[in-house]
GROMACS .gro file of C-alpha atoms in nm:
model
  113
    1UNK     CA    1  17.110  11.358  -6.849
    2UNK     CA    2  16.905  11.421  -6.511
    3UNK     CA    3  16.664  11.203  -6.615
    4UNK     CA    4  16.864  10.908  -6.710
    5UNK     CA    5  17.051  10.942  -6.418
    6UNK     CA    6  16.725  10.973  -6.167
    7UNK     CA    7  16.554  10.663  -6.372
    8UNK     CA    8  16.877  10.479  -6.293
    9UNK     CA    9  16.810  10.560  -5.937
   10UNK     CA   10  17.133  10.743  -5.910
   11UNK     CA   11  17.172  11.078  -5.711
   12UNK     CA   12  17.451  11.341  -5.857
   13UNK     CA   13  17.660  11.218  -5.559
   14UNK     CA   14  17.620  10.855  -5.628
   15UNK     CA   15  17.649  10.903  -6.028
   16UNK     CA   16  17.985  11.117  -5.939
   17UNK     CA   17  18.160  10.903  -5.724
   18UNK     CA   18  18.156  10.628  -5.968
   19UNK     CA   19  18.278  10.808  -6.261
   20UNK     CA   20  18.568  10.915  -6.018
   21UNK     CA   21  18.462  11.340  -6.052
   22UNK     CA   22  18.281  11.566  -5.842
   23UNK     CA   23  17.930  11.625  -5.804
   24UNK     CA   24  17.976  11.961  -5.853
   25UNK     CA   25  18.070  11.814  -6.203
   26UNK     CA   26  17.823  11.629  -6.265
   27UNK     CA   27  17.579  11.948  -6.169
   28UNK     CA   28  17.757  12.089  -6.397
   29UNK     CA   29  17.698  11.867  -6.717
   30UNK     CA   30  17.346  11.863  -6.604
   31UNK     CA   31  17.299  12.216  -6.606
   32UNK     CA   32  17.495  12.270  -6.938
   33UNK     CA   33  17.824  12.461  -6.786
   34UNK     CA   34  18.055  12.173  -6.901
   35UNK     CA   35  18.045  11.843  -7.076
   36UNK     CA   36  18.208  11.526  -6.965
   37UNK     CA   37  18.510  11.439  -7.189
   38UNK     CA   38  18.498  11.172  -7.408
   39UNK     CA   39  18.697  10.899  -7.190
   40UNK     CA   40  18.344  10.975  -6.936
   41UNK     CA   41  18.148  10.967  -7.176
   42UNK     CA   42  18.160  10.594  -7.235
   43UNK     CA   43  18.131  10.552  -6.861
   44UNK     CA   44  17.794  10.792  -6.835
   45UNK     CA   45  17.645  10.540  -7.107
   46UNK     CA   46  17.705  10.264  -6.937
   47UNK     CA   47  17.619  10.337  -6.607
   48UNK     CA   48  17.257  10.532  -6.712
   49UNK     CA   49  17.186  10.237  -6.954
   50UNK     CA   50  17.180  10.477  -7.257
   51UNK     CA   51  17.360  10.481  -7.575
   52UNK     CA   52  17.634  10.751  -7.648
   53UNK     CA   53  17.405  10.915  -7.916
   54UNK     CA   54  17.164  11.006  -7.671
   55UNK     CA   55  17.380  11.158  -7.415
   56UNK     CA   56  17.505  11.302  -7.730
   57UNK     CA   57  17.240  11.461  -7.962
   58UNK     CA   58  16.912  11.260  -7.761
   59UNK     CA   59  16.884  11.063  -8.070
   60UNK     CA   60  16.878  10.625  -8.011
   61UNK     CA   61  16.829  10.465  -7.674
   62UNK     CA   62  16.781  10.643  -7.376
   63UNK     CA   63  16.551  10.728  -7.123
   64UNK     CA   64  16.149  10.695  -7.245
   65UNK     CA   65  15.972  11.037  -7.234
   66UNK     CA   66  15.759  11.158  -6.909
   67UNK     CA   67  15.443  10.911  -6.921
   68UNK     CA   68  15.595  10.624  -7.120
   69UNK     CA   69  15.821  10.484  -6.883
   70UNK     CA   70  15.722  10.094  -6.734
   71UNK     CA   71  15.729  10.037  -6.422
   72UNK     CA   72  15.976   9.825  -6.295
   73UNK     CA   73  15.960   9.585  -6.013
   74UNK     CA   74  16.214   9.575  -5.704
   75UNK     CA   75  16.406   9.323  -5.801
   76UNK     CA   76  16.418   9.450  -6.179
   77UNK     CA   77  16.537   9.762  -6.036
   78UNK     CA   78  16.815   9.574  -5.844
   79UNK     CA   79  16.919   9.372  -6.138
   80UNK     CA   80  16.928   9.712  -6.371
   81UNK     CA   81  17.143   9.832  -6.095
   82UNK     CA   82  17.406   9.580  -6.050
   83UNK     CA   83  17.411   9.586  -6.457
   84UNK     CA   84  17.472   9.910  -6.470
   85UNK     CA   85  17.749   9.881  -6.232
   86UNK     CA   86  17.893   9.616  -6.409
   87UNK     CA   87  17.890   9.851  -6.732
   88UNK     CA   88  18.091  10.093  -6.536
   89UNK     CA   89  18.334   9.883  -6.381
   90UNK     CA   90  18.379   9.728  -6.768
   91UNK     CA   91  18.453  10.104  -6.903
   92UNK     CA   92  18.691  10.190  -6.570
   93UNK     CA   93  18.882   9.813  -6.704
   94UNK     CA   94  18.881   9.910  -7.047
   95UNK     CA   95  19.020  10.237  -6.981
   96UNK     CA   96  19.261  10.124  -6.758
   97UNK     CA   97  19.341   9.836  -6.989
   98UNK     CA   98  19.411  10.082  -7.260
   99UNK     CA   99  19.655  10.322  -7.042
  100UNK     CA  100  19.869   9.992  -6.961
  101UNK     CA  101  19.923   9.923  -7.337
  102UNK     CA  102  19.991  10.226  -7.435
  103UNK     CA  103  20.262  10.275  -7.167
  104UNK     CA  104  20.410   9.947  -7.315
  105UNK     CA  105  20.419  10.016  -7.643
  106UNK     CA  106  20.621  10.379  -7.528
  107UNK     CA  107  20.886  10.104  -7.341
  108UNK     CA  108  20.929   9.901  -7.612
  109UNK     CA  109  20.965  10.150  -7.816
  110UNK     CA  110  21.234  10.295  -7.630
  111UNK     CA  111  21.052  10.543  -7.490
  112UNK     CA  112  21.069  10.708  -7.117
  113UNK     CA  113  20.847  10.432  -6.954
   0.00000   0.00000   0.00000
């Protein structure tokens, strides 16, 4: 997950504050203490530009072994950047998206809203 996360050009502080944790978390799931939960796990794909397998098991896309990795240019860098953050703020939607239904479908069912 380091890796991803430095080829994004993200530092642990950067990477934390928009999944909405601490760095001290994200320390964490590097260093194999913890492991995000499933709702960051989405999130962590999106903004490393991997797929879930890898962060997963390190099987499908992810980050290119040391040597193999293209160089990118500036602005490719920039562009990977602003997609990635566009990933994330997609997830953070989604999730929030998902939270609103559900709370709807407990008041129309009758439930405590």
């Amino acid at each position: 997950m380091a890796a991803a996360r430095e080829t994004a050009g993200l530092s642990q502080k950067n990477l934390a504050k928009r999944l909405g944790v601490k760095a001290k978390t994200v320390a964490a799931w590097e260093n194999d203490v913890s492991e995000p939960r499933a709702n960051r796990l989405q999130m962590l794909a999106g903004l490393l530009n991997v797929s879930l397998m890898w962060l997963l098991n390190g099987e499908g896309d992810g980050v290119a072994p040391p040597g193999e990795e293209a160089p990118l240019s500036k602005d490719a860098r920039a562009i990977l950047l602003e997609m990635r953050e566009l990933k994330g703020d997609i997830c953070d939607t989604a999730n929030r998206l998902a939270r609103l239904e559900k709370h709807l479908k407990r008041i129309l069912e009758g439930g405590p809203a």
